[in-house]
mmCIF file of C-alpha atoms in Angstrom:
data_model
loop_
_atom_site.group_PDB
_atom_site.id
_atom_site.type_symbol
_atom_site.label_atom_id
_atom_site.label_comp_id
_atom_site.label_asym_id
_atom_site.label_seq_id
_atom_site.Cartn_x
_atom_site.Cartn_y
_atom_site.Cartn_z
ATOM 1 C CA MET U 1 29.472 -24.040 9.999
ATOM 2 C CA TYR U 2 26.461 -23.956 12.328
ATOM 3 C CA LEU U 3 26.701 -21.145 14.873
ATOM 4 C CA ALA U 4 24.886 -22.893 17.721
ATOM 5 C CA ASP U 5 27.186 -25.925 17.600
ATOM 6 C CA LYS U 6 30.365 -23.874 18.014
ATOM 7 C CA THR U 7 32.156 -22.497 21.053
ATOM 8 C CA TRP U 8 32.839 -18.782 21.348
ATOM 9 C CA PRO U 9 36.598 -19.154 20.689
ATOM 10 C CA GLU U 10 35.826 -21.087 17.511
ATOM 11 C CA LEU U 11 33.496 -18.321 16.374
ATOM 12 C CA GLY U 12 36.184 -15.785 17.170
ATOM 13 C CA ASP U 13 38.449 -17.559 14.720
ATOM 14 C CA TYR U 14 35.721 -17.367 12.072
ATOM 15 C CA VAL U 15 34.963 -13.646 12.355
ATOM 16 C CA ALA U 16 38.685 -12.911 12.330
ATOM 17 C CA GLU U 17 38.709 -14.156 8.735
ATOM 18 C CA GLU U 18 35.109 -13.859 7.472
ATOM 19 C CA SER U 19 32.231 -11.383 7.718
ATOM 20 C CA VAL U 20 29.326 -13.349 6.168
ATOM 21 C CA ALA U 21 26.392 -14.984 7.947
ATOM 22 C CA VAL U 22 23.525 -17.023 6.533
ATOM 23 C CA VAL U 23 20.173 -16.690 8.337
ATOM 24 C CA PRO U 24 17.396 -19.161 7.424
ATOM 25 C CA LEU U 25 13.822 -17.935 7.892
ATOM 26 C CA GLY U 26 10.483 -19.572 7.229
ATOM 27 C CA SER U 27 7.127 -19.987 8.886
ATOM 28 C CA THR U 28 4.956 -22.366 10.881
ATOM 29 C CA GLU U 29 1.743 -22.393 8.897
ATOM 30 C CA GLN U 30 -0.688 -24.621 7.061
ATOM 31 C CA HIS U 31 0.500 -26.306 3.882
ATOM 32 C CA GLY U 32 -2.593 -28.313 3.061
ATOM 33 C CA PRO U 33 -3.546 -31.861 4.073
ATOM 34 C CA HIS U 34 -0.314 -33.371 2.778
ATOM 35 C CA LEU U 35 2.563 -31.241 4.136
ATOM 36 C CA PRO U 36 3.594 -30.326 7.694
ATOM 37 C CA LEU U 37 3.258 -26.825 9.104
ATOM 38 C CA ALA U 38 7.063 -26.843 9.293
ATOM 39 C CA THR U 39 7.434 -26.902 5.491
ATOM 40 C CA ASP U 40 8.862 -23.422 4.978
ATOM 41 C CA HIS U 41 11.360 -23.415 7.801
ATOM 42 C CA LEU U 42 12.481 -26.967 6.994
ATOM 43 C CA ILE U 43 13.297 -25.909 3.428
ATOM 44 C CA ALA U 44 15.028 -22.705 4.503
ATOM 45 C CA GLU U 45 17.189 -24.485 7.073
ATOM 46 C CA ALA U 46 18.138 -27.377 4.804
ATOM 47 C CA VAL U 47 19.241 -25.169 1.914
ATOM 48 C CA ALA U 48 20.963 -22.611 4.154
ATOM 49 C CA ARG U 49 22.963 -25.140 6.123
ATOM 50 C CA GLU U 50 23.969 -27.115 3.042
ATOM 51 C CA ALA U 51 25.153 -24.010 1.189
ATOM 52 C CA ALA U 52 26.964 -22.663 4.253
ATOM 53 C CA ASP U 53 28.768 -25.983 4.738
ATOM 54 C CA ARG U 54 29.775 -26.235 1.092
ATOM 55 C CA ALA U 55 31.056 -22.662 0.917
ATOM 56 C CA GLY U 56 32.533 -22.434 4.417
ATOM 57 C CA TYR U 57 30.288 -19.710 5.849
ATOM 58 C CA LEU U 58 28.466 -19.282 9.144
ATOM 59 C CA CYS U 59 24.804 -20.350 9.424
ATOM 60 C CA THR U 60 22.660 -19.148 12.323
ATOM 61 C CA PRO U 61 19.694 -20.885 13.958
ATOM 62 C CA THR U 62 16.457 -20.794 11.982
ATOM 63 C CA ILE U 63 13.607 -18.338 12.504
ATOM 64 C CA ASN U 64 10.608 -20.669 12.487
ATOM 65 C CA ILE U 65 7.685 -18.238 12.804
ATOM 66 C CA GLY U 66 7.107 -15.424 10.336
ATOM 67 C CA VAL U 67 4.412 -13.134 8.966
ATOM 68 C CA SER U 68 1.543 -15.542 8.217
ATOM 69 C CA PRO U 69 -1.823 -13.994 9.204
ATOM 70 C CA HIS U 70 -3.130 -14.769 5.707
ATOM 71 C CA HIS U 71 -3.250 -18.448 6.716
ATOM 72 C CA LYS U 72 -4.956 -17.819 10.070
ATOM 73 C CA GLN U 73 -8.161 -19.738 9.237
ATOM 74 C CA PHE U 74 -6.284 -23.047 9.220
ATOM 75 C CA HIS U 75 -5.512 -24.902 12.452
ATOM 76 C CA GLY U 76 -2.029 -24.541 13.895
ATOM 77 C CA THR U 77 -0.857 -21.589 11.841
ATOM 78 C CA MET U 78 1.325 -19.256 13.904
ATOM 79 C CA TRP U 79 2.373 -15.714 13.063
ATOM 80 C CA VAL U 80 3.795 -12.516 14.458
ATOM 81 C CA ASP U 81 2.834 -8.946 13.691
ATOM 82 C CA ALA U 82 4.768 -7.599 10.703
ATOM 83 C CA ARG U 83 6.238 -4.711 12.695
ATOM 84 C CA VAL U 84 7.386 -7.059 15.457
ATOM 85 C CA PHE U 85 8.949 -9.384 12.879
ATOM 86 C CA ARG U 86 10.883 -6.544 11.221
ATOM 87 C CA ASP U 87 12.142 -5.197 14.535
ATOM 88 C CA TYR U 88 13.140 -8.663 15.738
ATOM 89 C CA VAL U 89 15.085 -9.504 12.580
ATOM 90 C CA GLU U 90 16.780 -6.112 12.594
ATOM 91 C CA SER U 91 17.705 -6.504 16.251
ATOM 92 C CA PHE U 92 19.408 -9.889 15.943
ATOM 93 C CA THR U 93 21.118 -8.806 12.724
ATOM 94 C CA ARG U 94 22.597 -5.813 14.506
ATOM 95 C CA ASN U 95 23.715 -8.281 17.166
ATOM 96 C CA LEU U 96 25.649 -10.175 14.491
ATOM 97 C CA THR U 97 27.341 -6.948 13.385
ATOM 98 C CA TYR U 98 28.567 -6.433 16.957
ATOM 99 C CA HIS U 99 30.525 -9.676 16.554
ATOM 100 C CA GLY U 100 32.082 -8.629 13.242
ATOM 101 C CA ILE U 101 29.500 -9.773 10.675
ATOM 102 C CA ASP U 102 28.653 -7.098 8.111
ATOM 103 C CA ARG U 103 27.105 -9.166 5.290
ATOM 104 C CA VAL U 104 23.960 -11.232 5.875
ATOM 105 C CA VAL U 105 21.937 -13.371 3.482
ATOM 106 C CA TYR U 106 18.389 -14.072 4.659
ATOM 107 C CA VAL U 107 17.575 -17.484 3.227
ATOM 108 C CA ASN U 108 13.820 -17.123 3.143
ATOM 109 C CA ALA U 109 11.276 -19.801 2.235
ATOM 110 C CA HIS U 110 8.066 -17.912 3.051
ATOM 111 C CA GLY U 111 6.546 -15.343 0.728
ATOM 112 C CA GLY U 112 4.944 -13.447 3.600
ATOM 113 C CA ASN U 113 8.387 -12.521 4.927
ATOM 114 C CA MET U 114 9.780 -11.094 1.710
ATOM 115 C CA GLN U 115 8.818 -7.432 1.823
ATOM 116 C CA HIS U 116 9.644 -7.190 5.519
ATOM 117 C CA LEU U 117 13.128 -8.628 5.086
ATOM 118 C CA ARG U 118 13.699 -6.162 2.260
ATOM 119 C CA GLU U 119 12.717 -3.333 4.599
ATOM 120 C CA VAL U 120 15.132 -4.580 7.281
ATOM 121 C CA GLY U 121 17.901 -4.731 4.702
ATOM 122 C CA ARG U 122 17.125 -1.160 3.664
ATOM 123 C CA ARG U 123 17.337 0.058 7.280
ATOM 124 C CA LEU U 124 20.685 -1.630 7.874
ATOM 125 C CA ARG U 125 22.125 -0.363 4.619
ATOM 126 C CA GLN U 126 20.923 3.148 5.339
ATOM 127 C CA ASP U 127 22.828 3.096 8.624
ATOM 128 C CA GLU U 128 25.826 1.494 6.856
ATOM 129 C CA VAL U 129 26.124 -1.230 9.484
ATOM 130 C CA ALA U 130 25.512 -4.223 7.224
ATOM 131 C CA PHE U 131 24.509 -5.384 3.779
ATOM 132 C CA ALA U 132 21.568 -7.745 4.291
ATOM 133 C CA VAL U 133 19.769 -9.271 1.304
ATOM 134 C CA GLU U 134 16.705 -11.529 1.080
ATOM 135 C CA TRP U 135 16.941 -14.693 -1.059
ATOM 136 C CA MET U 136 14.109 -17.072 -2.031
ATOM 137 C CA TRP U 137 15.103 -20.542 -3.154
ATOM 138 C CA ASP U 138 12.482 -20.939 -5.895
ATOM 139 C CA GLU U 139 13.139 -17.480 -7.329
ATOM 140 C CA SER U 140 16.757 -18.486 -7.912
ATOM 141 C CA ILE U 141 15.738 -21.318 -10.281
ATOM 142 C CA PRO U 142 12.487 -20.188 -11.978
ATOM 143 C CA ASP U 143 13.143 -21.891 -15.318
ATOM 144 C CA LEU U 144 13.846 -25.247 -13.721
ATOM 145 C CA VAL U 145 10.717 -25.053 -11.561
ATOM 146 C CA SER U 146 8.612 -24.167 -14.607
ATOM 147 C CA ASP U 147 10.090 -27.037 -16.615
ATOM 148 C CA LEU U 148 9.482 -29.625 -13.894
ATOM 149 C CA PHE U 149 5.896 -28.776 -12.944
ATOM 150 C CA GLU U 150 3.015 -28.009 -15.295
ATOM 151 C CA HIS U 151 0.755 -26.681 -12.523
ATOM 152 C CA ASN U 152 3.178 -25.388 -9.947
ATOM 153 C CA GLY U 153 1.315 -23.242 -7.446
ATOM 154 C CA PRO U 154 3.033 -20.783 -5.118
ATOM 155 C CA HIS U 155 1.882 -22.390 -1.845
ATOM 156 C CA GLY U 156 1.831 -26.066 -0.887
ATOM 157 C CA GLY U 157 2.253 -26.972 -4.549
ATOM 158 C CA PRO U 158 4.450 -29.589 -6.193
ATOM 159 C CA LYS U 159 7.716 -27.638 -5.780
ATOM 160 C CA GLU U 160 7.379 -27.470 -1.986
ATOM 161 C CA THR U 161 6.009 -31.009 -1.887
ATOM 162 C CA ALA U 162 8.986 -32.302 -3.853
ATOM 163 C CA MET U 163 11.421 -30.413 -1.625
ATOM 164 C CA ILE U 164 9.978 -31.967 1.537
ATOM 165 C CA MET U 165 9.972 -35.381 -0.153
ATOM 166 C CA HIS U 166 13.719 -34.908 -0.545
ATOM 167 C CA ILE U 167 14.448 -33.255 2.817
ATOM 168 C CA ALA U 168 12.059 -35.106 5.155
ATOM 169 C CA CYS U 169 10.068 -37.649 3.164
ATOM 170 C CA GLU U 170 8.546 -39.181 6.296
ATOM 171 C CA LEU U 171 6.591 -35.960 6.891
ATOM 172 C CA VAL U 172 4.781 -36.021 3.527
ATOM 173 C CA ARG U 173 1.316 -37.580 3.643
ATOM 174 C CA THR U 174 1.566 -39.204 0.228
ATOM 175 C CA ASP U 175 -1.932 -40.643 0.534
ATOM 176 C CA GLN U 176 -3.256 -37.064 0.641
ATOM 177 C CA LEU U 177 -1.676 -35.726 -2.560
ATOM 178 C CA ALA U 178 -4.765 -36.200 -4.709
ATOM 179 C CA ARG U 179 -6.936 -34.722 -1.975
ATOM 180 C CA ALA U 180 -4.663 -31.694 -1.804
ATOM 181 C CA ARG U 181 -4.930 -31.186 -5.564
ATOM 182 C CA ASP U 182 -8.692 -31.738 -5.775
ATOM 183 C CA GLY U 183 -9.573 -29.673 -2.723
ATOM 184 C CA GLY U 184 -7.427 -26.699 -3.667
ATOM 185 C CA LEU U 185 -6.841 -24.748 -6.851
ATOM 186 C CA SER U 186 -4.706 -26.882 -9.124
ATOM 187 C CA ASN U 187 -4.759 -24.590 -12.170
ATOM 188 C CA LEU U 188 -4.033 -20.969 -11.281
ATOM 189 C CA GLY U 189 -5.514 -19.887 -14.601
ATOM 190 C CA GLU U 190 -8.919 -20.850 -13.244
ATOM 191 C CA GLY U 191 -8.611 -18.545 -10.243
ATOM 192 C CA ASN U 192 -10.296 -15.184 -9.890
ATOM 193 C CA PHE U 193 -7.493 -13.183 -8.283
ATOM 194 C CA MET U 194 -8.305 -9.798 -9.810
ATOM 195 C CA ILE U 195 -11.535 -7.794 -10.137
ATOM 196 C CA HIS U 196 -11.358 -4.735 -12.383
ATOM 197 C CA GLY U 197 -7.620 -4.467 -11.718
ATOM 198 C CA ALA U 198 -7.826 -4.907 -7.934
ATOM 199 C CA ARG U 199 -6.541 -7.868 -5.949
ATOM 200 C CA ASN U 200 -9.704 -9.076 -4.292
ATOM 201 C CA TYR U 201 -8.189 -11.323 -1.634
ATOM 202 C CA TYR U 202 -6.352 -11.048 1.657
ATOM 203 C CA ASP U 203 -6.271 -14.625 2.955
ATOM 204 C CA ALA U 204 -5.334 -17.937 1.354
ATOM 205 C CA ILE U 205 -8.802 -19.308 1.972
ATOM 206 C CA ASP U 206 -10.218 -16.636 -0.336
ATOM 207 C CA ASN U 207 -8.666 -18.536 -3.257
ATOM 208 C CA THR U 208 -8.448 -22.152 -2.120
ATOM 209 C CA GLU U 209 -10.625 -24.127 0.281
ATOM 210 C CA ASN U 210 -7.850 -26.327 1.631
ATOM 211 C CA GLY U 211 -5.128 -23.676 1.532
ATOM 212 C CA VAL U 212 -2.938 -24.962 -1.311
ATOM 213 C CA LEU U 213 -2.400 -24.330 -5.004
ATOM 214 C CA GLY U 214 -1.063 -26.441 -7.860
ATOM 215 C CA ASP U 215 -0.952 -30.153 -8.660
ATOM 216 C CA GLN U 216 0.749 -31.912 -5.767
ATOM 217 C CA THR U 217 0.605 -35.308 -7.481
ATOM 218 C CA ASP U 218 3.327 -34.101 -9.861
ATOM 219 C CA ALA U 219 5.929 -34.070 -7.074
ATOM 220 C CA THR U 220 8.601 -36.758 -6.673
ATOM 221 C CA PRO U 221 11.667 -37.119 -4.438
ATOM 222 C CA GLU U 222 13.844 -37.078 -7.542
ATOM 223 C CA LYS U 223 12.475 -33.704 -8.625
ATOM 224 C CA GLY U 224 12.964 -32.503 -5.064
ATOM 225 C CA GLU U 225 16.619 -33.464 -5.120
ATOM 226 C CA GLN U 226 17.080 -31.741 -8.469
ATOM 227 C CA ILE U 227 15.645 -28.408 -7.326
ATOM 228 C CA PHE U 228 17.405 -28.649 -3.946
ATOM 229 C CA GLU U 229 20.782 -29.064 -5.627
ATOM 230 C CA ALA U 230 20.120 -26.291 -8.141
ATOM 231 C CA ALA U 231 18.945 -23.834 -5.478
ATOM 232 C CA THR U 232 21.868 -24.672 -3.201
ATOM 233 C CA GLU U 233 24.286 -24.025 -6.053
ATOM 234 C CA GLN U 234 22.721 -20.620 -6.654
ATOM 235 C CA LEU U 235 22.956 -19.751 -2.964
ATOM 236 C CA VAL U 236 26.629 -20.697 -2.825
ATOM 237 C CA LYS U 237 27.279 -18.372 -5.754
ATOM 238 C CA LEU U 238 25.408 -15.558 -4.027
ATOM 239 C CA LEU U 239 27.360 -16.040 -0.795
ATOM 240 C CA ASP U 240 30.655 -15.950 -2.659
ATOM 241 C CA TRP U 241 29.563 -12.794 -4.507
ATOM 242 C CA VAL U 242 28.616 -11.072 -1.251
ATOM 243 C CA ASP U 243 31.872 -12.162 0.349
ATOM 244 C CA ASP U 244 34.021 -10.965 -2.552
ATOM 245 C CA ALA U 245 32.409 -7.524 -2.861
ATOM 246 C CA ARG U 246 33.923 -4.504 -1.175
ATOM 247 C CA PHE U 247 31.706 -3.336 1.660
ATOM 248 C CA SER U 248 31.673 0.221 0.289
ATOM 249 C CA ASP U 249 30.364 -1.056 -3.052
ATOM 250 C CA LEU U 250 27.436 -2.720 -1.280
ATOM 251 C CA MET U 251 26.351 0.508 0.366
ATOM 252 C CA ALA U 252 24.037 3.157 -1.104
ATOM 253 C CA LYS U 253 25.464 5.294 -3.869
ATOM 254 C CA PRO U 254 26.130 8.984 -3.082
ATOM 255 C CA HIS U 255 23.701 11.745 -3.946
ATOM 256 C CA VAL U 256 23.730 12.754 -7.605
ATOM 257 C CA ASP U 257 25.750 15.930 -8.169
ATOM 258 C CA PRO U 258 23.959 18.668 -10.088
ATOM 259 C CA GLN U 259 25.149 19.425 -13.597
ATOM 260 C CA PRO U 260 27.428 22.474 -13.885
ATOM 261 C CA GLY U 261 25.350 25.608 -14.328
ATOM 262 C CA SER U 262 22.080 23.921 -13.354
ATOM 263 C CA ARG U 263 21.944 25.291 -9.834
ATOM 264 C CA ARG U 264 20.022 28.506 -9.419
ATOM 265 C CA GLU U 265 21.917 31.424 -7.887
#
């Protein structure tokens, strides 16, 4: 069920029975010479809406711009300040709770959003207004991703390329796959990400000249469909788990009681 397509009476019927919402979030940022800037939010929306439809839950509109200043050197990349992003996500999530939603799954497809969504979830849980959890599609199926791609790459690599081939194949510049591989860092083992134990980079361009990692030529629409289906299945299971749990069990545990006799008089 897609929130923006419904009328308010129809949504009233939903919240009378359910308390779960799915919120897709991504980014609008460079993904190399072969993928559109929309890559992350296209993946988040496709998986979120498919899982919500299959499981019968509410899916909100997609947040298309996230925390992406580490891609700022590449044309077209858009981003918001991390603090603004956290406050914005918290604000609209609290809006959902006003309407009766108290469990939210952030379907996130951009690594730069992860820690900030976790912080928002912590704030909401602390106030006991909602249980909000961040979910990344590729982290739900790590073994499958590893089996399918020899040189995966966390950004603009074959897993994201394959997903877009499946979701919106017309947006993949297939004639640029070899260029993406050769102009980036195809083998992460050859990168120099650490110096004496310190991460020596802040921006994507510090590690890869064209902004992407991995071997993009290893992607196919068939692999994209396989990982899309597997990730969607995992998300459906998560949504059902969140829905089945008692709200009190999702909240923070109480303070630990001291052992008898341990308190000083």
